[in-house]
Coordinates of C-alpha atoms in Angstrom, one line a residue:
Chain A
M1 CA -34.1 158.3 -152.4
A2 CA -36.0 158.3 -155.7
A3 CA -37.3 161.8 -154.8
L4 CA -33.8 163.1 -154.4
S5 CA -32.3 162.0 -157.7
P6 CA -34.2 164.4 -160.1
Q7 CA -32.8 167.3 -158.0
T8 CA -29.3 166.1 -157.8
L9 CA -29.2 165.3 -161.5
P10 CA -29.5 168.9 -162.9
A11 CA -27.0 170.1 -160.4
A12 CA -24.5 167.6 -161.7
T13 CA -25.1 168.4 -165.3
K14 CA -24.8 172.1 -164.6
A15 CA -21.4 171.5 -163.0
T16 CA -19.9 169.7 -166.0
P17 CA -18.9 172.7 -168.2
A18 CA -16.2 173.9 -165.8
P19 CA -13.1 171.7 -166.3
G20 CA -11.9 169.8 -163.3
R21 CA -15.2 170.0 -161.5
P22 CA -16.5 166.5 -162.2
H23 CA -13.3 165.0 -160.8
R24 CA -13.6 167.1 -157.6
I25 CA -17.3 166.1 -157.2
R26 CA -16.3 162.5 -157.6
V27 CA -13.7 162.8 -154.9
W28 CA -16.2 164.5 -152.5
R29 CA -18.8 161.9 -153.3
G30 CA -16.4 159.2 -152.4
A31 CA -15.3 160.9 -149.2
I32 CA -18.9 161.4 -148.0
L33 CA -19.8 157.8 -148.9
L34 CA -16.7 156.7 -146.9
V35 CA -17.7 158.7 -143.8
A36 CA -21.3 157.4 -143.9
A37 CA -20.0 153.8 -144.4
V38 CA -17.7 154.1 -141.4
Y39 CA -20.5 155.5 -139.3
F40 CA -22.8 152.6 -140.2
L41 CA -20.4 149.7 -140.7
V42 CA -18.1 150.0 -137.7
P43 CA -20.8 149.3 -135.0
L44 CA -22.1 146.5 -137.2
I45 CA -18.7 144.9 -137.7
A46 CA -17.9 145.3 -134.1
S47 CA -21.2 143.6 -133.1
F48 CA -20.6 140.8 -135.6
A49 CA -17.0 140.3 -134.3
F50 CA -18.2 140.2 -130.8
T51 CA -20.7 137.4 -131.6
V52 CA -18.2 135.2 -133.5
K53 CA -15.0 135.5 -131.4
T54 CA -15.0 133.8 -128.1
P55 CA -11.9 134.1 -126.0
G56 CA -10.1 130.8 -126.0
K57 CA -12.3 129.2 -128.6
G58 CA -11.4 131.3 -131.6
V59 CA -14.0 132.1 -134.4
T60 CA -17.3 130.2 -134.2
L61 CA -20.9 130.7 -135.2
D62 CA -22.1 129.1 -132.0
A63 CA -23.9 132.2 -130.8
Y64 CA -26.1 132.1 -134.0
G65 CA -26.9 128.5 -133.5
Q66 CA -27.9 129.2 -129.9
I67 CA -30.5 131.8 -131.0
F68 CA -32.9 129.2 -132.2
S69 CA -32.6 127.0 -129.2
A70 CA -32.8 130.0 -126.7
E71 CA -35.7 130.0 -124.3
G72 CA -38.6 132.0 -125.7
F73 CA -37.1 133.0 -129.0
G74 CA -39.7 131.5 -131.3
R75 CA -42.6 132.7 -129.2
A76 CA -41.3 136.3 -129.0
L77 CA -40.5 136.6 -132.7
L78 CA -43.9 135.1 -133.7
L79 CA -45.7 137.5 -131.3
S80 CA -43.9 140.5 -132.8
L81 CA -44.6 139.4 -136.4
G82 CA -48.2 138.7 -135.5
L83 CA -48.6 142.1 -133.9
G84 CA -47.0 143.6 -137.0
V85 CA -49.3 141.9 -139.4
A86 CA -52.4 142.8 -137.3
T87 CA -51.2 146.4 -137.0
I88 CA -50.7 146.7 -140.7
A89 CA -54.2 145.3 -141.4
V90 CA -55.9 147.7 -139.0
V91 CA -53.9 150.8 -139.9
L92 CA -54.4 150.4 -143.6
L93 CA -58.1 149.6 -143.3
L94 CA -58.5 152.7 -141.2
T95 CA -56.4 155.2 -143.2
L96 CA -56.9 154.3 -146.9
P97 CA -60.7 154.6 -147.0
A98 CA -60.5 157.7 -144.8
M99 CA -57.8 159.4 -146.9
L100 CA -59.6 158.6 -150.2
A101 CA -62.9 159.9 -148.8
V102 CA -61.3 163.1 -147.7
R103 CA -59.6 163.6 -151.0
L104 CA -62.7 162.9 -153.1
S105 CA -65.5 164.7 -151.1
V106 CA -64.0 167.1 -148.5
P107 CA -60.5 168.1 -149.7
R108 CA -60.6 171.1 -147.4
L109 CA -60.4 168.8 -144.4
R110 CA -57.0 167.4 -145.7
P111 CA -54.8 169.6 -143.6
I112 CA -56.8 168.6 -140.5
L113 CA -56.4 164.9 -141.3
E114 CA -52.7 165.5 -141.9
V115 CA -52.2 167.2 -138.5
V116 CA -54.2 164.4 -136.7
C117 CA -52.2 161.7 -138.3
T118 CA -48.8 163.4 -137.6
L119 CA -49.6 164.2 -134.0
P120 CA -48.3 160.8 -132.6
L121 CA -44.8 161.8 -133.8
V122 CA -44.6 164.6 -131.2
V123 CA -46.0 162.6 -128.2
P124 CA -43.1 160.7 -126.6
P125 CA -43.7 157.0 -126.1
I126 CA -43.2 157.3 -122.4
T127 CA -46.1 159.8 -122.1
F128 CA -48.1 157.5 -124.3
V129 CA -47.5 154.4 -122.2
A130 CA -48.1 156.2 -118.9
G131 CA -51.5 157.2 -120.1
I132 CA -52.3 153.7 -121.4
S133 CA -51.4 152.0 -118.2
K134 CA -53.4 154.5 -116.1
V135 CA -56.5 153.6 -118.3
L136 CA -55.8 149.9 -118.0
Q137 CA -55.4 150.0 -114.2
W138 CA -58.6 151.9 -113.8
G139 CA -61.5 149.6 -113.3
P140 CA -63.5 149.8 -110.2
D141 CA -64.7 146.5 -108.7
Y142 CA -68.3 147.2 -109.3
L143 CA -67.6 147.0 -113.0
A144 CA -66.0 143.5 -112.6
S145 CA -68.9 141.6 -114.1
T146 CA -69.6 144.0 -117.0
P147 CA -68.4 143.4 -120.7
F148 CA -66.3 146.6 -120.3
Y149 CA -64.2 144.9 -117.7
Q150 CA -64.0 141.7 -119.7
T151 CA -62.8 143.8 -122.7
I152 CA -60.1 145.5 -120.7
I153 CA -58.9 142.1 -119.5
S154 CA -59.0 140.4 -122.8
I155 CA -57.1 143.1 -124.7
Q156 CA -54.2 142.4 -122.3
N157 CA -54.0 138.7 -123.1
P158 CA -50.2 138.1 -123.0
D159 CA -50.5 135.6 -125.8
F160 CA -51.8 138.3 -128.1
P161 CA -52.0 141.7 -126.5
V162 CA -54.6 143.6 -128.6
V163 CA -53.8 146.7 -126.6
L164 CA -50.3 146.8 -128.3
V165 CA -51.9 146.6 -131.8
L166 CA -54.1 149.5 -130.9
T167 CA -51.1 151.5 -129.6
Y168 CA -49.0 150.6 -132.6
V169 CA -51.7 151.7 -135.0
V170 CA -51.5 155.1 -133.5
L171 CA -47.7 155.2 -133.6
A172 CA -47.7 154.1 -137.2
L173 CA -50.2 156.7 -138.4
P174 CA -47.6 159.4 -139.3
F175 CA -45.6 157.0 -141.5
V176 CA -48.6 155.4 -143.1
Y177 CA -50.2 158.7 -143.8
R178 CA -47.0 160.0 -145.5
A179 CA -46.6 156.9 -147.6
L180 CA -50.2 156.8 -148.8
D181 CA -50.5 160.5 -149.3
A182 CA -47.5 160.4 -151.7
G183 CA -49.1 157.4 -153.5
L184 CA -52.5 159.0 -153.8
S185 CA -50.9 162.2 -155.2
A186 CA -49.1 160.3 -157.8
I187 CA -52.3 158.8 -159.3
D188 CA -55.3 160.9 -160.4
A189 CA -57.5 159.2 -157.8
R190 CA -60.6 161.3 -158.5
T191 CA -60.6 160.5 -162.3
L192 CA -59.9 156.8 -161.7
V193 CA -62.7 156.5 -159.1
E194 CA -65.1 158.3 -161.4
A195 CA -64.2 156.2 -164.4
A196 CA -64.7 153.1 -162.4
R197 CA -68.0 154.3 -161.0
N198 CA -69.1 155.2 -164.5
L199 CA -68.4 151.7 -165.6
G200 CA -70.7 150.3 -162.9
A201 CA -68.1 149.4 -160.2
S202 CA -69.3 149.4 -156.6
W203 CA -67.1 151.1 -154.0
P204 CA -65.6 147.9 -152.6
H205 CA -64.9 146.7 -156.2
L206 CA -63.2 149.9 -157.2
L207 CA -61.1 150.0 -154.0
L208 CA -59.8 146.5 -154.6
R209 CA -59.5 146.5 -158.4
V210 CA -58.5 150.1 -159.1
I211 CA -57.1 151.9 -156.1
V212 CA -55.2 149.2 -154.4
P213 CA -53.4 147.9 -157.5
N214 CA -52.3 151.4 -158.4
L215 CA -51.1 152.1 -154.9
R216 CA -49.1 148.9 -154.6
A217 CA -45.8 150.7 -154.0
A218 CA -47.2 153.1 -151.5
L219 CA -49.0 150.3 -149.6
A220 CA -45.9 148.2 -149.5
N221 CA -44.0 151.2 -148.3
A222 CA -46.5 151.9 -145.5
S223 CA -46.6 148.2 -144.5
F224 CA -42.8 148.0 -144.3
L225 CA -42.5 151.1 -142.2
T226 CA -45.2 149.8 -139.9
L227 CA -43.6 146.3 -139.6
A228 CA -40.2 147.9 -138.9
L229 CA -41.8 150.0 -136.2
V230 CA -43.5 147.1 -134.5
L231 CA -40.4 144.8 -134.7
G232 CA -38.3 147.5 -133.1
E233 CA -40.7 149.0 -130.5
F234 CA -39.4 148.5 -127.0
T235 CA -40.6 151.1 -124.5
I236 CA -44.3 150.5 -124.6
A237 CA -44.1 146.7 -124.7
R238 CA -41.6 146.6 -121.9
L239 CA -43.5 149.0 -119.6
L240 CA -46.7 147.1 -120.2
S241 CA -44.7 143.8 -119.5
F242 CA -45.3 142.0 -122.8
Q243 CA -42.7 139.6 -124.2
T244 CA -42.3 141.0 -127.7
F245 CA -39.1 140.4 -129.7
P246 CA -37.2 143.6 -128.6
V247 CA -38.2 143.0 -125.0
W248 CA -37.0 139.4 -125.2
I249 CA -33.6 140.5 -126.6
Y250 CA -33.3 142.9 -123.7
T251 CA -34.2 140.2 -121.2
I252 CA -31.7 137.7 -122.7
S253 CA -28.9 140.2 -122.8
G254 CA -28.6 140.0 -119.0
S255 CA -27.7 136.3 -119.0
Q256 CA -26.3 135.6 -122.5
A257 CA -24.7 138.8 -123.8
Q258 CA -23.3 137.1 -127.0
V259 CA -26.6 135.6 -128.0
S260 CA -28.4 138.9 -127.5
V261 CA -26.1 140.7 -129.9
A262 CA -26.3 137.9 -132.3
V263 CA -30.1 138.3 -132.3
S264 CA -29.7 142.0 -133.0
V265 CA -27.5 141.3 -136.0
F266 CA -30.0 138.6 -137.1
S267 CA -33.0 140.9 -136.8
L268 CA -31.2 143.7 -138.7
L269 CA -30.6 141.1 -141.5
I270 CA -34.4 140.3 -141.6
T271 CA -35.2 144.0 -141.8
W272 CA -32.8 144.5 -144.7
L273 CA -34.3 141.6 -146.5
L274 CA -37.7 143.1 -146.1
L275 CA -36.5 146.5 -147.3
L276 CA -34.9 144.8 -150.4
A277 CA -38.1 143.0 -151.2
L278 CA -40.1 146.2 -150.8
S279 CA -37.8 148.3 -153.1
S280 CA -37.8 145.6 -155.8
A281 CA -41.6 145.5 -155.6
G282 CA -41.6 149.3 -156.0
A283 CA -39.1 149.2 -158.9
R284 CA -41.2 146.6 -160.7
Q285 CA -44.3 148.9 -160.4
R286 CA -42.3 151.9 -161.7
S287 CA -41.0 150.0 -164.7
G288 CA -44.5 148.7 -165.4
K289 CA -46.0 152.1 -165.2
Chain B
M1 CA -81.9 154.9 -183.5
N2 CA -81.4 153.6 -180.0
G3 CA -80.6 156.9 -178.4
A4 CA -82.3 158.1 -175.3
R5 CA -83.9 161.5 -174.7
V6 CA -82.1 163.5 -171.9
E7 CA -83.8 166.3 -170.1
F8 CA -82.4 168.8 -167.6
R9 CA -85.3 170.4 -165.7
G10 CA -84.6 173.5 -163.6
L11 CA -81.2 172.3 -162.5
R12 CA -79.6 174.3 -159.8
R13 CA -76.2 173.8 -158.1
R14 CA -74.1 176.1 -156.0
F15 CA -70.6 175.6 -154.6
G16 CA -70.3 177.9 -151.6
N17 CA -70.8 181.3 -153.0
T18 CA -70.5 180.5 -156.7
V19 CA -73.6 179.4 -158.6
A20 CA -72.6 176.8 -161.1
L21 CA -76.1 176.0 -162.4
D22 CA -78.9 178.5 -162.1
G23 CA -82.0 176.8 -163.3
L24 CA -80.8 175.0 -166.5
D25 CA -83.5 173.7 -168.8
L26 CA -82.3 171.7 -171.7
T27 CA -83.3 168.7 -173.7
A28 CA -81.2 166.4 -175.9
E29 CA -83.2 164.6 -178.5
P30 CA -82.7 160.9 -179.1
G31 CA -79.7 160.1 -181.2
E32 CA -78.5 163.7 -181.3
L33 CA -75.0 165.1 -180.6
L34 CA -75.6 168.1 -178.3
A35 CA -72.6 170.3 -177.5
L36 CA -72.5 172.3 -174.3
L37 CA -70.5 175.4 -175.0
G38 CA -69.4 178.2 -172.8
P39 CA -66.5 179.9 -171.1
S40 CA -65.0 178.3 -168.0
G41 CA -67.3 178.5 -165.0
C42 CA -70.5 178.6 -167.1
G43 CA -71.7 175.3 -165.6
K44 CA -71.3 173.1 -168.6
T45 CA -69.1 170.5 -166.8
T46 CA -71.3 170.6 -163.7
A47 CA -74.4 169.8 -165.9
L48 CA -72.5 166.8 -167.4
R49 CA -71.3 165.7 -164.0
C50 CA -74.9 165.9 -162.6
L51 CA -75.9 163.7 -165.5
A52 CA -73.1 161.2 -164.8
G53 CA -74.0 161.2 -161.1
F54 CA -70.7 162.7 -159.8
E55 CA -72.5 165.8 -158.7
H56 CA -76.0 166.2 -157.2
P57 CA -78.1 169.2 -158.1
D58 CA -79.5 171.2 -155.2
E59 CA -82.8 171.6 -157.1
G60 CA -84.3 170.3 -160.3
E61 CA -84.2 166.9 -162.0
I62 CA -82.7 164.9 -164.8
L63 CA -84.8 162.6 -166.9
V64 CA -83.5 159.9 -169.3
D65 CA -86.3 158.6 -171.5
G66 CA -88.8 160.1 -169.1
S67 CA -87.6 158.4 -165.9
D68 CA -86.0 160.5 -163.2
I69 CA -82.4 159.5 -162.5
T70 CA -81.5 162.4 -160.2
R71 CA -81.1 160.1 -157.2
V72 CA -79.7 157.0 -159.0
P73 CA -76.0 156.3 -157.9
A74 CA -73.3 156.9 -160.5
N75 CA -72.6 153.2 -161.0
R76 CA -76.2 152.5 -162.1
R77 CA -76.7 155.3 -164.6
D78 CA -76.0 153.5 -167.9
A79 CA -74.1 156.5 -169.3
G80 CA -70.6 156.0 -170.7
M81 CA -68.2 158.9 -170.1
V82 CA -64.9 160.0 -171.6
F83 CA -62.9 162.3 -169.3
Q84 CA -60.8 165.3 -170.0
S85 CA -57.7 163.9 -168.3
Y86 CA -56.4 160.5 -169.2
S87 CA -58.5 158.1 -167.2
L88 CA -57.4 154.6 -168.3
F89 CA -56.5 152.3 -165.4
P90 CA -52.7 152.2 -165.3
N91 CA -52.6 148.7 -163.9
L92 CA -54.6 147.1 -166.7
N93 CA -53.7 146.6 -170.3
V94 CA -55.9 148.1 -173.0
K95 CA -58.1 145.0 -173.5
D96 CA -58.8 144.8 -169.8
N97 CA -59.5 148.5 -169.6
V98 CA -62.1 148.2 -172.4
A99 CA -63.6 145.1 -170.8
F100 CA -63.6 146.6 -167.2
G101 CA -67.4 147.3 -167.3
L102 CA -68.1 143.8 -168.5
R103 CA -65.9 142.4 -165.8
V104 CA -67.8 144.3 -163.2
R105 CA -71.0 142.7 -164.6
K106 CA -69.3 139.3 -164.4
A107 CA -69.4 138.6 -168.1
P108 CA -67.5 135.4 -169.1
T109 CA -63.9 135.9 -170.2
A110 CA -64.4 134.9 -173.8
R111 CA -67.2 137.3 -174.3
R112 CA -65.2 140.1 -172.6
H113 CA -62.3 139.6 -174.9
A114 CA -64.4 139.4 -178.0
R115 CA -66.3 142.6 -177.1
A116 CA -63.0 144.4 -176.3
Q117 CA -61.6 143.4 -179.6
E118 CA -64.7 144.5 -181.4
L119 CA -64.6 147.9 -179.8
L120 CA -60.9 148.4 -180.4
E121 CA -61.6 147.7 -184.1
L122 CA -64.4 150.2 -184.0
V123 CA -62.1 153.0 -182.7
G124 CA -59.4 152.0 -185.2
L125 CA -56.9 150.4 -182.8
P126 CA -57.3 146.7 -183.5
S127 CA -53.8 145.6 -182.5
I128 CA -52.9 147.3 -179.2
G129 CA -55.0 145.2 -176.8
E130 CA -51.9 143.9 -174.9
R131 CA -50.3 147.3 -174.4
Y132 CA -50.5 149.3 -171.2
P133 CA -51.8 152.9 -171.1
H134 CA -48.4 154.4 -170.5
Q135 CA -47.3 153.0 -173.9
L136 CA -50.0 154.9 -175.8
S137 CA -50.1 158.4 -177.2
G138 CA -52.6 160.8 -175.9
G139 CA -54.9 160.4 -178.9
Q140 CA -54.7 156.6 -178.6
Q141 CA -55.6 156.8 -174.9
Q142 CA -58.7 158.8 -175.6
R143 CA -59.7 156.4 -178.3
V144 CA -59.4 153.5 -175.9
A145 CA -61.3 155.5 -173.3
L146 CA -64.0 156.0 -175.9
A147 CA -64.1 152.2 -176.6
R148 CA -64.3 151.6 -172.9
A149 CA -67.2 154.0 -172.5
L150 CA -69.1 152.3 -175.3
A151 CA -68.4 148.7 -174.2
L152 CA -71.6 148.5 -172.1
E153 CA -73.8 149.9 -174.9
P154 CA -74.8 152.9 -172.7
R155 CA -78.0 154.9 -173.5
V156 CA -76.0 158.1 -173.3
L157 CA -72.4 159.0 -174.2
L158 CA -70.9 161.8 -172.1
L159 CA -67.8 163.6 -173.4
D160 CA -66.1 166.0 -171.0
E161 CA -63.7 168.0 -173.1
P162 CA -62.1 164.7 -174.3
L163 CA -59.9 166.5 -176.9
S164 CA -58.5 169.4 -175.0
A165 CA -55.3 167.7 -173.9
L166 CA -54.4 166.6 -177.5
D167 CA -52.4 168.2 -180.3
A168 CA -54.3 170.3 -182.8
K169 CA -54.1 167.8 -185.7
V170 CA -55.0 164.7 -183.5
R171 CA -57.9 166.8 -182.1
V172 CA -59.4 167.5 -185.5
N173 CA -59.1 163.8 -186.6
L174 CA -60.5 162.4 -183.4
R175 CA -63.5 164.7 -183.3
E176 CA -64.4 163.7 -186.8
E177 CA -64.1 160.1 -185.8
I178 CA -66.2 160.6 -182.7
R179 CA -68.9 162.2 -184.9
R180 CA -68.7 159.3 -187.4
L181 CA -69.0 156.7 -184.6
Q182 CA -71.8 158.6 -182.9
L183 CA -73.8 158.8 -186.2
S184 CA -73.4 155.1 -186.9
L185 CA -74.4 154.1 -183.4
G186 CA -77.1 156.6 -183.1
I187 CA -76.3 157.2 -179.5
T188 CA -77.4 160.4 -177.7
T189 CA -74.2 162.2 -176.9
I190 CA -73.5 165.2 -174.8
F191 CA -70.2 166.9 -175.6
V192 CA -68.8 169.5 -173.3
T193 CA -66.3 171.9 -174.8
H194 CA -65.1 175.5 -174.5
D195 CA -63.9 175.4 -178.1
Q196 CA -66.6 177.0 -180.3
E197 CA -65.0 175.7 -183.5
E198 CA -65.1 172.1 -182.1
A199 CA -68.8 172.5 -181.1
L200 CA -69.9 174.0 -184.4
S201 CA -68.1 171.4 -186.4
V202 CA -69.4 168.2 -184.9
A203 CA -72.7 168.9 -183.1
D204 CA -76.3 168.6 -184.3
R205 CA -77.2 171.4 -181.9
V206 CA -75.1 173.6 -179.7
A207 CA -76.3 174.9 -176.3
V208 CA -74.4 178.0 -175.2
L209 CA -74.3 178.4 -171.4
R210 CA -73.5 181.5 -169.5
A211 CA -73.4 181.7 -165.7
G212 CA -75.3 178.5 -165.2
R213 CA -78.1 179.4 -167.6
L214 CA -79.0 178.5 -171.1
E215 CA -78.3 181.4 -173.4
Q216 CA -79.3 179.8 -176.7
V217 CA -79.6 176.3 -178.2
A218 CA -79.7 175.9 -181.9
D219 CA -78.1 174.1 -184.8
P220 CA -74.6 175.5 -185.7
A221 CA -75.7 177.5 -188.7
T222 CA -78.5 179.3 -186.9
L223 CA -76.2 179.9 -183.9
Y224 CA -73.7 181.5 -186.2
D225 CA -76.0 183.4 -188.5
R226 CA -78.7 184.5 -186.0
P227 CA -77.3 184.5 -182.5
A228 CA -80.1 185.3 -180.0
T229 CA -78.0 187.5 -177.7
P230 CA -74.8 189.6 -178.0
F231 CA -73.1 187.1 -175.7
V232 CA -73.7 184.2 -178.1
A233 CA -72.7 186.4 -181.0
E234 CA -69.4 187.2 -179.5
F235 CA -68.7 183.7 -178.1
V236 CA -69.4 181.9 -181.4
G237 CA -67.2 183.0 -184.2
T238 CA -65.5 186.4 -184.6
M239 CA -67.3 189.7 -184.2
N240 CA -66.5 193.3 -185.0
H241 CA -67.8 196.0 -182.6
L242 CA -68.5 199.1 -184.7
P243 CA -69.9 202.3 -183.1
G244 CA -73.4 203.1 -184.3
R245 CA -76.4 205.3 -183.5
V246 CA -79.9 203.9 -182.9
S247 CA -83.0 205.6 -184.1
G248 CA -86.2 203.7 -183.9
D249 CA -85.6 200.1 -185.0
K250 CA -82.7 201.1 -187.2
V251 CA -79.1 201.7 -186.5
T252 CA -76.7 203.9 -188.5
V253 CA -73.2 202.5 -188.8
L254 CA -70.5 203.6 -191.2
G255 CA -73.0 205.8 -192.9
Q256 CA -75.3 202.8 -193.6
E257 CA -78.7 202.3 -192.1
L258 CA -79.4 198.7 -191.0
P259 CA -82.4 197.1 -189.2
V260 CA -81.7 196.1 -185.6
E261 CA -82.4 192.4 -184.6
G262 CA -83.5 191.5 -181.1
P263 CA -83.9 194.0 -178.2
V264 CA -83.0 197.7 -178.9
P265 CA -81.1 199.2 -176.0
D266 CA -82.3 202.5 -174.5
S267 CA -79.1 204.5 -175.2
A268 CA -78.6 205.9 -178.6
D269 CA -74.9 205.1 -178.8
V270 CA -74.3 201.4 -179.3
N271 CA -71.9 198.8 -180.5
V272 CA -73.0 197.1 -183.7
L273 CA -71.9 193.5 -184.0
I274 CA -70.7 192.6 -187.5
R275 CA -69.2 189.4 -188.7
P276 CA -65.9 189.8 -190.7
E277 CA -67.5 188.2 -193.8
A278 CA -70.2 190.9 -193.7
V279 CA -67.6 193.6 -194.2
L280 CA -67.3 194.3 -197.9
L281 CA -64.1 195.9 -199.2
T282 CA -63.6 197.5 -202.6
P283 CA -60.2 198.9 -203.7
D284 CA -60.7 202.6 -204.4
E285 CA -58.1 205.3 -204.4
D286 CA -60.6 207.7 -203.0
G287 CA -61.8 205.2 -200.3
D288 CA -61.4 206.4 -196.7
G289 CA -60.5 203.0 -195.3
K290 CA -57.1 201.4 -195.5
V291 CA -55.9 197.8 -195.3
L292 CA -53.4 197.4 -192.4
V293 CA -52.6 193.7 -192.3
S294 CA -53.6 190.8 -194.4
S295 CA -53.4 187.1 -193.4
F296 CA -53.9 184.6 -196.2
R297 CA -55.7 181.4 -195.3
G298 CA -56.2 179.7 -198.6
S299 CA -59.8 180.0 -199.5
T300 CA -60.2 183.2 -197.6
A301 CA -58.0 186.0 -196.3
R302 CA -58.6 188.0 -193.1
L303 CA -57.8 191.6 -193.3
R304 CA -57.4 194.2 -190.6
V305 CA -58.8 197.5 -191.9
Q306 CA -58.6 201.0 -190.7
L307 CA -62.0 202.7 -190.8
P308 CA -62.7 206.3 -191.6
D309 CA -63.2 207.2 -187.9
G310 CA -59.7 205.7 -187.0
S311 CA -61.0 202.5 -185.4
E312 CA -60.2 199.1 -186.8
A313 CA -62.2 196.1 -188.0
L314 CA -61.6 192.6 -189.4
A315 CA -62.9 191.6 -192.8
D316 CA -62.9 188.2 -194.5
V317 CA -62.5 188.3 -198.3
P318 CA -62.1 185.4 -200.8
G319 CA -58.5 184.3 -201.0
H320 CA -57.9 185.4 -204.5
H321 CA -59.0 189.0 -203.7
S322 CA -56.2 189.4 -201.3
V323 CA -53.7 190.3 -204.1
R324 CA -55.7 193.4 -204.9
L325 CA -56.1 194.2 -201.2
A326 CA -52.4 194.3 -200.1
P327 CA -51.6 196.2 -196.9
G328 CA -51.6 199.9 -197.6
T329 CA -54.4 199.7 -200.2
A330 CA -57.1 202.4 -199.9
V331 CA -60.5 200.8 -199.8
R332 CA -64.2 201.7 -199.6
V333 CA -65.8 199.9 -196.7
A334 CA -69.5 198.7 -196.8
L335 CA -71.6 196.3 -194.8
V336 CA -73.9 193.5 -196.0
E337 CA -77.5 194.6 -195.9
R338 CA -79.0 192.5 -193.1
P339 CA -80.4 192.8 -189.6
V340 CA -77.6 193.3 -187.0
L341 CA -77.3 192.8 -183.2
V342 CA -76.4 195.7 -181.1
S343 CA -75.0 196.0 -177.5
V344 CA -74.6 198.9 -175.2
A345 CA -71.5 200.8 -176.1
S346 CA -68.4 200.2 -174.0
S347 CA -65.4 202.4 -174.8
G348 CA -62.4 201.4 -176.9
E349 CA -63.2 197.8 -177.9
H350 CA -63.2 197.1 -181.6
G351 CA -62.8 193.8 -183.3
R352 CA -61.6 190.6 -181.9

């Protein structure tokens, strides 16, 4: 959004000299906003109406009360949040040092890194999960006592399936790459790094004290996108039979339709709150810059 | 004097097919301000970055006070650097920027703040400690960067074109201030610049680099008066190229015979390099030269003059003479009697 405004601004000022134009633009703006609002709000309102109106009982918030007492709700939500946090930690620790190293010492490898990081976007999740389950199933008996086998088993622990973290790291790469790349381009990373090195800073020190603080908005952005991805990912978790939050919503919709929709509205609310927190953090950094 | 001696010995560095340093030998004496001057791509910045530890030479070594630092990591070099681009940490206020190096060394907070304040006073900005870099002008940012570079009392101060992003007036003020500070601290300073005026005005000695090699190193007056090569002569100050003919160790130019300084080329037709102030003009109705344009500069005036052979030259005369030498005046042109440099003639290039 922020990237759009500088482009739209000159267009608007250019339009002002012609009399009558601003008014027409305002009308069009309103019309488009209305269409977009209808597109987004109607399903939301319909969902909300479905959850609060029970035939015969009138309007109640019972469905929302039932969310918290529903079987498995807490466990599924905590699992998804845990997976999200772990994925964010792994993907950031992986990409930030790599991207910085490529920018500083081998800038000509940047296009390659970009292609590699964008690749997961073009692989459909279903292909992805088919490959993963093939690998997980493979495990001849004679390997049963080896650490390799143990590893395969332990990453599939249903209480915390590490295999999902690994998968989500790959899925999140394109979004994280974009966010961090924009952030790194906005600061003069090379000069900041060299200035810090010149003042005696070790690499870990300058990463934590110089790069991370100046990339706060980009890091928040990348984290949010990753969290949203993990909280919404259904295909892979379902096909590998793990009870993450989206899978749980799907499971419960069979028996308690109203509660499952209520949960969807509820999770949308959480996502919005996270987005709001993120954009206010970004705005604070911009005003402080 | 607490300055260190810095020596570059046979420094070589190539990037792909381009040779940035081609066997650079150069020594900065303790406490001296040495300017590295040259056109872009001459290797001056690469030499400085090798000294800072951001580049590694393919061959050769760098010595500070006799000890080889070529393989020492950048964060242990004890050299403060001011960069061309604004390099203050945007997330830290001015005081914390200046104290960054002390913080890395885990100095106590009270000492950090005291030292930061001391340095901000030194660079003439005592009351901006709480501000953030984006609230400062370019000149202020570079002053703070200077304070930050000096906070750890480094043995060497490295300046990588620190003034090139600033307005002309700020640039002149700040370079004088850098020189004043450098003299009072006695710190060995290496100042990279492509601006010959800047180099001549602040440096103890100026090293002119060309294609990764040292062309000449000398104090500013020597460099200007007795350039060792035609390249230096042209790069430092303004030069006229006048057609001349060599015979023996003399050259005939504008009907005057002058001794040749430095190597004499094989070909007889040469360009003779003459400073504008070595061109003497006398108003004379029978003179075969003519003043074309005059630009008054206060104490001097620079005139563009048409020579008898139709070519043009620049001449500097005392400012009050310019009244008698208005455009259109016929003049007699003579040259100061002194040895001159010559270069092999290339067609159609007169004056600069």
